[in-house]
């Protein structure tokens, strides 16, 4: 057991390079600078899981933070609502290490998270399958156990129209009334498929808009912070100018 713990406490250079390449392929709302600090507030961890399994994560639940209290709040939500569904329970000591930007802790956590996500995907679908951005894996809605849509096999008449008719086709009996019901069901299935396709496109658009909104809000927050900083500097300069003016007036009065 101690040997396994030592193995998980550090990553070799090859594993680190693989981890960094994996993270670089994921579009995140903030630029990746220092992995130890980038993931400390849990926001980008939520975005990583959302990239692979969107249905497990509600991005708006996570607020970018510098304070330890808000960081731990984000991680509490992650552990309770997201990571538990991946069968990944992050110990409090690890959470403290990540929120305090302790070197090496975030890397080990992300490597384990990568393995948990891959295991989740493999369990929900065929090995090597990729989850689409709308949360479907090989035509199946992740976590629901239900297929995203069902297509009926083409009717014999459709196969004949699509290609050459079968050779030496024998005349069959008159078409019974039940075939009309099958055709009606086929039309209903096609209509449902179209609705499902439209729903998928709508979800993709909404997710893109949500990501764009998050990025815009972050930009606004950064600009507001800069404005407050500049206003503070101007205030300090005004105070300094006022002090210097009084000194000049005092010195002039002496002479």
mmCIF file with all atom_site columns, N, CA and C in Angstrom, residues 78-146:
data_model
loop_
_atom_site.group_PDB
_atom_site.id
_atom_site.type_symbol
_atom_site.label_atom_id
_atom_site.label_alt_id
_atom_site.label_comp_id
_atom_site.label_asym_id
_atom_site.label_entity_id
_atom_site.label_seq_id
_atom_site.pdbx_PDB_ins_code
_atom_site.Cartn_x
_atom_site.Cartn_y
_atom_site.Cartn_z
_atom_site.occupancy
_atom_site.B_iso_or_equiv
_atom_site.pdbx_formal_charge
_atom_site.auth_seq_id
_atom_site.auth_comp_id
_atom_site.auth_asym_id
_atom_site.auth_atom_id
_atom_site.pdbx_PDB_model_num
ATOM 1   N N  . UNK A 1 78  ? -18.129 20.260 -6.745  1.00 0.00 ? 78  UNK A N  1
ATOM 2   C CA . UNK A 1 78  ? -17.552 19.285 -7.676  1.00 0.00 ? 78  UNK A CA 1
ATOM 3   C C  . UNK A 1 78  ? -17.587 17.876 -7.100  1.00 0.00 ? 78  UNK A C  1
ATOM 4   N N  . UNK A 1 79  ? -17.138 17.733 -5.873  1.00 0.00 ? 79  UNK A N  1
ATOM 5   C CA . UNK A 1 79  ? -17.097 16.407 -5.249  1.00 0.00 ? 79  UNK A CA 1
ATOM 6   C C  . UNK A 1 79  ? -18.487 15.806 -5.126  1.00 0.00 ? 79  UNK A C  1
ATOM 7   N N  . UNK A 1 80  ? -19.441 16.645 -4.743  1.00 0.00 ? 80  UNK A N  1
ATOM 8   C CA . UNK A 1 80  ? -20.787 16.159 -4.461  1.00 0.00 ? 80  UNK A CA 1
ATOM 9   C C  . UNK A 1 80  ? -21.601 15.865 -5.724  1.00 0.00 ? 80  UNK A C  1
ATOM 10  N N  . UNK A 1 81  ? -21.512 16.755 -6.717  1.00 0.00 ? 81  UNK A N  1
ATOM 11  C CA . UNK A 1 81  ? -22.404 16.653 -7.870  1.00 0.00 ? 81  UNK A CA 1
ATOM 12  C C  . UNK A 1 81  ? -21.776 16.035 -9.111  1.00 0.00 ? 81  UNK A C  1
ATOM 13  N N  . UNK A 1 82  ? -20.444 16.070 -9.206  1.00 0.00 ? 82  UNK A N  1
ATOM 14  C CA . UNK A 1 82  ? -19.808 15.656 -10.467 1.00 0.00 ? 82  UNK A CA 1
ATOM 15  C C  . UNK A 1 82  ? -18.867 14.466 -10.269 1.00 0.00 ? 82  UNK A C  1
ATOM 16  N N  . UNK A 1 83  ? -17.843 14.661 -9.447  1.00 0.00 ? 83  UNK A N  1
ATOM 17  C CA . UNK A 1 83  ? -16.807 13.636 -9.316  1.00 0.00 ? 83  UNK A CA 1
ATOM 18  C C  . UNK A 1 83  ? -17.350 12.341 -8.738  1.00 0.00 ? 83  UNK A C  1
ATOM 19  N N  . UNK A 1 84  ? -18.364 12.440 -7.877  1.00 0.00 ? 84  UNK A N  1
ATOM 20  C CA . UNK A 1 84  ? -18.953 11.227 -7.308  1.00 0.00 ? 84  UNK A CA 1
ATOM 21  C C  . UNK A 1 84  ? -19.583 10.359 -8.394  1.00 0.00 ? 84  UNK A C  1
ATOM 22  N N  . UNK A 1 85  ? -20.123 10.996 -9.449  1.00 0.00 ? 85  UNK A N  1
ATOM 23  C CA . UNK A 1 85  ? -20.718 10.245 -10.549 1.00 0.00 ? 85  UNK A CA 1
ATOM 24  C C  . UNK A 1 85  ? -19.658 9.563  -11.404 1.00 0.00 ? 85  UNK A C  1
ATOM 25  N N  . UNK A 1 86  ? -18.430 10.051 -11.312 1.00 0.00 ? 86  UNK A N  1
ATOM 26  C CA . UNK A 1 86  ? -17.311 9.406  -12.009 1.00 0.00 ? 86  UNK A CA 1
ATOM 27  C C  . UNK A 1 86  ? -16.617 8.380  -11.113 1.00 0.00 ? 86  UNK A C  1
ATOM 28  N N  . UNK A 1 87  ? -17.223 8.122  -9.941  1.00 0.00 ? 87  UNK A N  1
ATOM 29  C CA . UNK A 1 87  ? -16.632 7.194  -8.960  1.00 0.00 ? 87  UNK A CA 1
ATOM 30  C C  . UNK A 1 87  ? -15.261 7.692  -8.503  1.00 0.00 ? 87  UNK A C  1
ATOM 31  N N  . UNK A 1 88  ? -15.189 9.009  -8.278  1.00 0.00 ? 88  UNK A N  1
ATOM 32  C CA . UNK A 1 88  ? -13.927 9.640  -7.887  1.00 0.00 ? 88  UNK A CA 1
ATOM 33  C C  . UNK A 1 88  ? -14.189 10.525 -6.675  1.00 0.00 ? 88  UNK A C  1
ATOM 34  N N  . UNK A 1 89  ? -13.757 10.083 -5.520  1.00 0.00 ? 89  UNK A N  1
ATOM 35  C CA . UNK A 1 89  ? -13.919 10.848 -4.300  1.00 0.00 ? 89  UNK A CA 1
ATOM 36  C C  . UNK A 1 89  ? -12.572 11.458 -3.925  1.00 0.00 ? 89  UNK A C  1
ATOM 37  N N  . UNK A 1 90  ? -12.458 12.764 -4.059  1.00 0.00 ? 90  UNK A N  1
ATOM 38  C CA . UNK A 1 90  ? -11.191 13.453 -3.811  1.00 0.00 ? 90  UNK A CA 1
ATOM 39  C C  . UNK A 1 90  ? -11.078 13.756 -2.314  1.00 0.00 ? 90  UNK A C  1
ATOM 40  N N  . UNK A 1 91  ? -10.049 13.265 -1.634  1.00 0.00 ? 91  UNK A N  1
ATOM 41  C CA . UNK A 1 91  ? -9.894  13.521 -0.203  1.00 0.00 ? 91  UNK A CA 1
ATOM 42  C C  . UNK A 1 91  ? -9.726  15.009 0.089   1.00 0.00 ? 91  UNK A C  1
ATOM 43  N N  . UNK A 1 92  ? -10.100 15.400 1.284   1.00 0.00 ? 92  UNK A N  1
ATOM 44  C CA . UNK A 1 92  ? -10.011 16.805 1.685   1.00 0.00 ? 92  UNK A CA 1
ATOM 45  C C  . UNK A 1 92  ? -8.570  17.303 1.660   1.00 0.00 ? 92  UNK A C  1
ATOM 46  N N  . UNK A 1 93  ? -7.628  16.409 2.000   1.00 0.00 ? 93  UNK A N  1
ATOM 47  C CA . UNK A 1 93  ? -6.219  16.810 1.988   1.00 0.00 ? 93  UNK A CA 1
ATOM 48  C C  . UNK A 1 93  ? -5.755  17.166 0.579   1.00 0.00 ? 93  UNK A C  1
ATOM 49  N N  . UNK A 1 94  ? -6.260  16.431 -0.414  1.00 0.00 ? 94  UNK A N  1
ATOM 50  C CA . UNK A 1 94  ? -5.911  16.730 -1.810  1.00 0.00 ? 94  UNK A CA 1
ATOM 51  C C  . UNK A 1 94  ? -6.540  18.049 -2.236  1.00 0.00 ? 94  UNK A C  1
ATOM 52  N N  . UNK A 1 95  ? -7.794  18.264 -1.844  1.00 0.00 ? 95  UNK A N  1
ATOM 53  C CA . UNK A 1 95  ? -8.476  19.521 -2.173  1.00 0.00 ? 95  UNK A CA 1
ATOM 54  C C  . UNK A 1 95  ? -7.709  20.705 -1.583  1.00 0.00 ? 95  UNK A C  1
ATOM 55  N N  . UNK A 1 96  ? -7.265  20.577 -0.327  1.00 0.00 ? 96  UNK A N  1
ATOM 56  C CA . UNK A 1 96  ? -6.493  21.656 0.288   1.00 0.00 ? 96  UNK A CA 1
ATOM 57  C C  . UNK A 1 96  ? -5.189  21.905 -0.471  1.00 0.00 ? 96  UNK A C  1
ATOM 58  N N  . UNK A 1 97  ? -4.546  20.821 -0.885  1.00 0.00 ? 97  UNK A N  1
ATOM 59  C CA . UNK A 1 97  ? -3.307  20.973 -1.634  1.00 0.00 ? 97  UNK A CA 1
ATOM 60  C C  . UNK A 1 97  ? -3.514  21.699 -2.946  1.00 0.00 ? 97  UNK A C  1
ATOM 61  N N  . UNK A 1 98  ? -4.636  21.395 -3.638  1.00 0.00 ? 98  UNK A N  1
ATOM 62  C CA . UNK A 1 98  ? -4.909  22.036 -4.928  1.00 0.00 ? 98  UNK A CA 1
ATOM 63  C C  . UNK A 1 98  ? -5.295  23.501 -4.722  1.00 0.00 ? 98  UNK A C  1
ATOM 64  N N  . UNK A 1 99  ? -6.172  23.765 -3.749  1.00 0.00 ? 99  UNK A N  1
ATOM 65  C CA . UNK A 1 99  ? -6.603  25.155 -3.520  1.00 0.00 ? 99  UNK A CA 1
ATOM 66  C C  . UNK A 1 99  ? -5.455  26.035 -3.037  1.00 0.00 ? 99  UNK A C  1
ATOM 67  N N  . UNK A 1 100 ? -4.474  25.435 -2.367  1.00 0.00 ? 100 UNK A N  1
ATOM 68  C CA . UNK A 1 100 ? -3.297  26.184 -1.908  1.00 0.00 ? 100 UNK A CA 1
ATOM 69  C C  . UNK A 1 100 ? -2.160  26.165 -2.920  1.00 0.00 ? 100 UNK A C  1
ATOM 70  N N  . UNK A 1 101 ? -2.436  25.618 -4.123  1.00 0.00 ? 101 UNK A N  1
ATOM 71  C CA . UNK A 1 101 ? -1.449  25.571 -5.217  1.00 0.00 ? 101 UNK A CA 1
ATOM 72  C C  . UNK A 1 101 ? -0.175  24.832 -4.802  1.00 0.00 ? 101 UNK A C  1
ATOM 73  N N  . UNK A 1 102 ? -0.336  23.742 -4.081  1.00 0.00 ? 102 UNK A N  1
ATOM 74  C CA . UNK A 1 102 ? 0.811   22.941 -3.681  1.00 0.00 ? 102 UNK A CA 1
ATOM 75  C C  . UNK A 1 102 ? 1.382   22.232 -4.900  1.00 0.00 ? 102 UNK A C  1
ATOM 76  N N  . UNK A 1 103 ? 2.677   22.357 -5.174  1.00 0.00 ? 103 UNK A N  1
ATOM 77  C CA . UNK A 1 103 ? 3.266   21.776 -6.391  1.00 0.00 ? 103 UNK A CA 1
ATOM 78  C C  . UNK A 1 103 ? 3.048   20.263 -6.467  1.00 0.00 ? 103 UNK A C  1
ATOM 79  N N  . UNK A 1 104 ? 2.653   19.803 -7.659  1.00 0.00 ? 104 UNK A N  1
ATOM 80  C CA . UNK A 1 104 ? 2.530   18.379 -7.927  1.00 0.00 ? 104 UNK A CA 1
ATOM 81  C C  . UNK A 1 104 ? 1.179   17.781 -7.623  1.00 0.00 ? 104 UNK A C  1
ATOM 82  N N  . UNK A 1 105 ? 0.368   18.432 -6.780  1.00 0.00 ? 105 UNK A N  1
ATOM 83  C CA . UNK A 1 105 ? -0.917  17.849 -6.377  1.00 0.00 ? 105 UNK A CA 1
ATOM 84  C C  . UNK A 1 105 ? -1.927  17.910 -7.522  1.00 0.00 ? 105 UNK A C  1
ATOM 85  N N  . UNK A 1 106 ? -2.021  19.062 -8.201  1.00 0.00 ? 106 UNK A N  1
ATOM 86  C CA . UNK A 1 106 ? -2.987  19.214 -9.296  1.00 0.00 ? 106 UNK A CA 1
ATOM 87  C C  . UNK A 1 106 ? -2.686  18.240 -10.428 1.00 0.00 ? 106 UNK A C  1
ATOM 88  N N  . UNK A 1 107 ? -1.400  18.020 -10.720 1.00 0.00 ? 107 UNK A N  1
ATOM 89  C CA . UNK A 1 107 ? -1.035  17.111 -11.809 1.00 0.00 ? 107 UNK A CA 1
ATOM 90  C C  . UNK A 1 107 ? -1.496  15.684 -11.535 1.00 0.00 ? 107 UNK A C  1
ATOM 91  N N  . UNK A 1 108 ? -1.264  15.212 -10.300 1.00 0.00 ? 108 UNK A N  1
ATOM 92  C CA . UNK A 1 108 ? -1.693  13.855 -9.945  1.00 0.00 ? 108 UNK A CA 1
ATOM 93  C C  . UNK A 1 108 ? -3.212  13.749 -9.985  1.00 0.00 ? 108 UNK A C  1
ATOM 94  N N  . UNK A 1 109 ? -3.900  14.786 -9.489  1.00 0.00 ? 109 UNK A N  1
ATOM 95  C CA . UNK A 1 109 ? -5.364  14.790 -9.522  1.00 0.00 ? 109 UNK A CA 1
ATOM 96  C C  . UNK A 1 109 ? -5.884  14.721 -10.954 1.00 0.00 ? 109 UNK A C  1
ATOM 97  N N  . UNK A 1 110 ? -5.319  15.554 -11.845 1.00 0.00 ? 110 UNK A N  1
ATOM 98  C CA . UNK A 1 110 ? -5.792  15.586 -13.238 1.00 0.00 ? 110 UNK A CA 1
ATOM 99  C C  . UNK A 1 110 ? -5.524  14.261 -13.949 1.00 0.00 ? 110 UNK A C  1
ATOM 100 N N  . UNK A 1 111 ? -4.399  13.630 -13.638 1.00 0.00 ? 111 UNK A N  1
ATOM 101 C CA . UNK A 1 111 ? -4.100  12.336 -14.263 1.00 0.00 ? 111 UNK A CA 1
ATOM 102 C C  . UNK A 1 111 ? -5.132  11.288 -13.839 1.00 0.00 ? 111 UNK A C  1
ATOM 103 N N  . UNK A 1 112 ? -5.476  11.293 -12.546 1.00 0.00 ? 112 UNK A N  1
ATOM 104 C CA . UNK A 1 112 ? -6.498  10.364 -12.058 1.00 0.00 ? 112 UNK A CA 1
ATOM 105 C C  . UNK A 1 112 ? -7.858  10.714 -12.654 1.00 0.00 ? 112 UNK A C  1
ATOM 106 N N  . UNK A 1 113 ? -8.152  12.020 -12.790 1.00 0.00 ? 113 UNK A N  1
ATOM 107 C CA . UNK A 1 113 ? -9.413  12.449 -13.399 1.00 0.00 ? 113 UNK A CA 1
ATOM 108 C C  . UNK A 1 113 ? -9.500  11.974 -14.846 1.00 0.00 ? 113 UNK A C  1
ATOM 109 N N  . UNK A 1 114 ? -8.405  12.078 -15.575 1.00 0.00 ? 114 UNK A N  1
ATOM 110 C CA . UNK A 1 114 ? -8.366  11.589 -16.956 1.00 0.00 ? 114 UNK A CA 1
ATOM 111 C C  . UNK A 1 114 ? -8.727  10.104 -17.010 1.00 0.00 ? 114 UNK A C  1
ATOM 112 N N  . UNK A 1 115 ? -8.171  9.329  -16.108 1.00 0.00 ? 115 UNK A N  1
ATOM 113 C CA . UNK A 1 115 ? -8.459  7.893  -16.077 1.00 0.00 ? 115 UNK A CA 1
ATOM 114 C C  . UNK A 1 115 ? -9.923  7.639  -15.732 1.00 0.00 ? 115 UNK A C  1
ATOM 115 N N  . UNK A 1 116 ? -10.469 8.399  -14.794 1.00 0.00 ? 116 UNK A N  1
ATOM 116 C CA . UNK A 1 116 ? -11.864 8.213  -14.396 1.00 0.00 ? 116 UNK A CA 1
ATOM 117 C C  . UNK A 1 116 ? -12.814 8.565  -15.533 1.00 0.00 ? 116 UNK A C  1
ATOM 118 N N  . UNK A 1 117 ? -12.509 9.650  -16.263 1.00 0.00 ? 117 UNK A N  1
ATOM 119 C CA . UNK A 1 117 ? -13.353 10.038 -17.392 1.00 0.00 ? 117 UNK A CA 1
ATOM 120 C C  . UNK A 1 117 ? -13.318 8.963  -18.475 1.00 0.00 ? 117 UNK A C  1
ATOM 121 N N  . UNK A 1 118 ? -12.120 8.450  -18.784 1.00 0.00 ? 118 UNK A N  1
ATOM 122 C CA . UNK A 1 118 ? -12.000 7.408  -19.794 1.00 0.00 ? 118 UNK A CA 1
ATOM 123 C C  . UNK A 1 118 ? -12.737 6.140  -19.369 1.00 0.00 ? 118 UNK A C  1
ATOM 124 N N  . UNK A 1 119 ? -12.671 5.802  -18.077 1.00 0.00 ? 119 UNK A N  1
ATOM 125 C CA . UNK A 1 119 ? -13.391 4.623  -17.588 1.00 0.00 ? 119 UNK A CA 1
ATOM 126 C C  . UNK A 1 119 ? -14.895 4.832  -17.683 1.00 0.00 ? 119 UNK A C  1
ATOM 127 N N  . UNK A 1 120 ? -15.353 6.053  -17.396 1.00 0.00 ? 120 UNK A N  1
ATOM 128 C CA . UNK A 1 120 ? -16.780 6.366  -17.475 1.00 0.00 ? 120 UNK A CA 1
ATOM 129 C C  . UNK A 1 120 ? -17.276 6.254  -18.913 1.00 0.00 ? 120 UNK A C  1
ATOM 130 N N  . UNK A 1 121 ? -16.480 6.805  -19.838 1.00 0.00 ? 121 UNK A N  1
ATOM 131 C CA . UNK A 1 121 ? -16.856 6.734  -21.252 1.00 0.00 ? 121 UNK A CA 1
ATOM 132 C C  . UNK A 1 121 ? -16.890 5.282  -21.732 1.00 0.00 ? 121 UNK A C  1
ATOM 133 N N  . UNK A 1 122 ? -15.880 4.510  -21.338 1.00 0.00 ? 122 UNK A N  1
ATOM 134 C CA . UNK A 1 122 ? -15.825 3.115  -21.758 1.00 0.00 ? 122 UNK A CA 1
ATOM 135 C C  . UNK A 1 122 ? -16.996 2.322  -21.185 1.00 0.00 ? 122 UNK A C  1
ATOM 136 N N  . UNK A 1 123 ? -17.413 2.659  -19.978 1.00 0.00 ? 123 UNK A N  1
ATOM 137 C CA . UNK A 1 123 ? -18.523 1.945  -19.352 1.00 0.00 ? 123 UNK A CA 1
ATOM 138 C C  . UNK A 1 123 ? -19.841 2.277  -20.028 1.00 0.00 ? 123 UNK A C  1
ATOM 139 N N  . UNK A 1 124 ? -19.981 3.536  -20.476 1.00 0.00 ? 124 UNK A N  1
ATOM 140 C CA . UNK A 1 124 ? -21.237 3.966  -21.081 1.00 0.00 ? 124 UNK A CA 1
ATOM 141 C C  . UNK A 1 124 ? -21.326 3.653  -22.566 1.00 0.00 ? 124 UNK A C  1
ATOM 142 N N  . UNK A 1 125 ? -20.209 3.291  -23.198 1.00 0.00 ? 125 UNK A N  1
ATOM 143 C CA . UNK A 1 125 ? -20.249 2.990  -24.622 1.00 0.00 ? 125 UNK A CA 1
ATOM 144 C C  . UNK A 1 125 ? -19.055 2.150  -25.006 1.00 0.00 ? 125 UNK A C  1
ATOM 145 N N  . UNK A 1 126 ? -18.851 2.004  -26.329 1.00 0.00 ? 126 UNK A N  1
ATOM 146 C CA . UNK A 1 126 ? -17.766 1.163  -26.832 1.00 0.00 ? 126 UNK A CA 1
ATOM 147 C C  . UNK A 1 126 ? -16.423 1.787  -26.491 1.00 0.00 ? 126 UNK A C  1
ATOM 148 N N  . UNK A 1 127 ? -15.382 0.951  -26.225 1.00 0.00 ? 127 UNK A N  1
ATOM 149 C CA . UNK A 1 127 ? -14.045 1.486  -25.948 1.00 0.00 ? 127 UNK A CA 1
ATOM 150 C C  . UNK A 1 127 ? -13.539 2.313  -27.115 1.00 0.00 ? 127 UNK A C  1
ATOM 151 N N  . UNK A 1 128 ? -12.955 3.447  -26.798 1.00 0.00 ? 128 UNK A N  1
ATOM 152 C CA . UNK A 1 128 ? -12.420 4.309  -27.847 1.00 0.00 ? 128 UNK A CA 1
ATOM 153 C C  . UNK A 1 128 ? -13.428 5.269  -28.419 1.00 0.00 ? 128 UNK A C  1
ATOM 154 N N  . UNK A 1 129 ? -14.703 5.148  -27.982 1.00 0.00 ? 129 UNK A N  1
ATOM 155 C CA . UNK A 1 129 ? -15.719 6.056  -28.499 1.00 0.00 ? 129 UNK A CA 1
ATOM 156 C C  . UNK A 1 129 ? -15.514 7.438  -27.920 1.00 0.00 ? 129 UNK A C  1
ATOM 157 N N  . UNK A 1 130 ? -15.962 8.449  -28.641 1.00 0.00 ? 130 UNK A N  1
ATOM 158 C CA . UNK A 1 130 ? -15.819 9.831  -28.188 1.00 0.00 ? 130 UNK A CA 1
ATOM 159 C C  . UNK A 1 130 ? -17.194 10.407 -27.924 1.00 0.00 ? 130 UNK A C  1
ATOM 160 N N  . UNK A 1 131 ? -17.287 11.202 -26.897 1.00 0.00 ? 131 UNK A N  1
ATOM 161 C CA . UNK A 1 131 ? -18.543 11.850 -26.566 1.00 0.00 ? 131 UNK A CA 1
ATOM 162 C C  . UNK A 1 131 ? -18.633 13.152 -27.350 1.00 0.00 ? 131 UNK A C  1
ATOM 163 N N  . UNK A 1 132 ? -19.769 13.339 -28.018 1.00 0.00 ? 132 UNK A N  1
ATOM 164 C CA . UNK A 1 132 ? -19.958 14.569 -28.763 1.00 0.00 ? 132 UNK A CA 1
ATOM 165 C C  . UNK A 1 132 ? -20.256 15.700 -27.801 1.00 0.00 ? 132 UNK A C  1
ATOM 166 N N  . UNK A 1 133 ? -20.090 16.971 -28.242 1.00 0.00 ? 133 UNK A N  1
ATOM 167 C CA . UNK A 1 133 ? -20.297 18.096 -27.338 1.00 0.00 ? 133 UNK A CA 1
ATOM 168 C C  . UNK A 1 133 ? -21.698 18.181 -26.757 1.00 0.00 ? 133 UNK A C  1
ATOM 169 N N  . UNK A 1 134 ? -22.718 17.551 -27.406 1.00 0.00 ? 134 UNK A N  1
ATOM 170 C CA . UNK A 1 134 ? -24.078 17.622 -26.894 1.00 0.00 ? 134 UNK A CA 1
ATOM 171 C C  . UNK A 1 134 ? -24.384 16.504 -25.920 1.00 0.00 ? 134 UNK A C  1
ATOM 172 N N  . UNK A 1 135 ? -23.381 15.675 -25.581 1.00 0.00 ? 135 UNK A N  1
ATOM 173 C CA . UNK A 1 135 ? -23.581 14.680 -24.538 1.00 0.00 ? 135 UNK A CA 1
ATOM 174 C C  . UNK A 1 135 ? -24.061 13.339 -25.030 1.00 0.00 ? 135 UNK A C  1
ATOM 175 N N  . UNK A 1 136 ? -23.832 13.019 -26.277 1.00 0.00 ? 136 UNK A N  1
ATOM 176 C CA . UNK A 1 136 ? -24.240 11.721 -26.805 1.00 0.00 ? 136 UNK A CA 1
ATOM 177 C C  . UNK A 1 136 ? -23.009 10.891 -27.160 1.00 0.00 ? 136 UNK A C  1
ATOM 178 N N  . UNK A 1 137 ? -23.079 9.619  -26.847 1.00 0.00 ? 137 UNK A N  1
ATOM 179 C CA . UNK A 1 137 ? -21.962 8.709  -27.075 1.00 0.00 ? 137 UNK A CA 1
ATOM 180 C C  . UNK A 1 137 ? -22.445 7.574  -27.957 1.00 0.00 ? 137 UNK A C  1
ATOM 181 N N  . UNK A 1 138 ? -21.943 7.510  -29.197 1.00 0.00 ? 138 UNK A N  1
ATOM 182 C CA . UNK A 1 138 ? -22.321 6.478  -30.147 1.00 0.00 ? 138 UNK A CA 1
ATOM 183 C C  . UNK A 1 138 ? -23.838 6.396  -30.311 1.00 0.00 ? 138 UNK A C  1
ATOM 184 N N  . UNK A 1 139 ? -24.480 7.571  -30.424 1.00 0.00 ? 139 UNK A N  1
ATOM 185 C CA . UNK A 1 139 ? -25.919 7.606  -30.613 1.00 0.00 ? 139 UNK A CA 1
ATOM 186 C C  . UNK A 1 139 ? -26.714 7.392  -29.355 1.00 0.00 ? 139 UNK A C  1
ATOM 187 N N  . UNK A 1 140 ? -26.059 7.278  -28.200 1.00 0.00 ? 140 UNK A N  1
ATOM 188 C CA . UNK A 1 140 ? -26.745 7.038  -26.944 1.00 0.00 ? 140 UNK A CA 1
ATOM 189 C C  . UNK A 1 140 ? -26.484 8.179  -25.987 1.00 0.00 ? 140 UNK A C  1
ATOM 190 N N  . UNK A 1 141 ? -27.541 8.619  -25.309 1.00 0.00 ? 141 UNK A N  1
ATOM 191 C CA . UNK A 1 141 ? -27.419 9.719  -24.375 1.00 0.00 ? 141 UNK A CA 1
ATOM 192 C C  . UNK A 1 141 ? -26.665 9.247  -23.150 1.00 0.00 ? 141 UNK A C  1
ATOM 193 N N  . UNK A 1 142 ? -25.555 9.926  -22.822 1.00 0.00 ? 142 UNK A N  1
ATOM 194 C CA . UNK A 1 142 ? -24.698 9.484  -21.734 1.00 0.00 ? 142 UNK A CA 1
ATOM 195 C C  . UNK A 1 142 ? -25.448 9.536  -20.416 1.00 0.00 ? 142 UNK A C  1
ATOM 196 N N  . UNK A 1 143 ? -25.387 8.451  -19.661 1.00 0.00 ? 143 UNK A N  1
ATOM 197 C CA . UNK A 1 143 ? -25.976 8.396  -18.341 1.00 0.00 ? 143 UNK A CA 1
ATOM 198 C C  . UNK A 1 143 ? -27.444 8.073  -18.320 1.00 0.00 ? 143 UNK A C  1
ATOM 199 N N  . UNK A 1 144 ? -28.103 8.016  -19.491 1.00 0.00 ? 144 UNK A N  1
ATOM 200 C CA . UNK A 1 144 ? -29.527 7.760  -19.510 1.00 0.00 ? 144 UNK A CA 1
ATOM 201 C C  . UNK A 1 144 ? -29.857 6.301  -19.778 1.00 0.00 ? 144 UNK A C  1
ATOM 202 N N  . UNK A 1 145 ? -28.943 5.586  -20.463 1.00 0.00 ? 145 UNK A N  1
ATOM 203 C CA . UNK A 1 145 ? -29.214 4.198  -20.811 1.00 0.00 ? 145 UNK A CA 1
ATOM 204 C C  . UNK A 1 145 ? -30.206 4.064  -21.942 1.00 0.00 ? 145 UNK A C  1
ATOM 205 N N  . UNK A 1 146 ? -30.663 5.188  -22.521 1.00 0.00 ? 146 UNK A N  1
ATOM 206 C CA . UNK A 1 146 ? -31.623 5.156  -23.606 1.00 0.00 ? 146 UNK A CA 1
ATOM 207 C C  . UNK A 1 146 ? -30.979 5.668  -24.877 1.00 0.00 ? 146 UNK A C  1
#
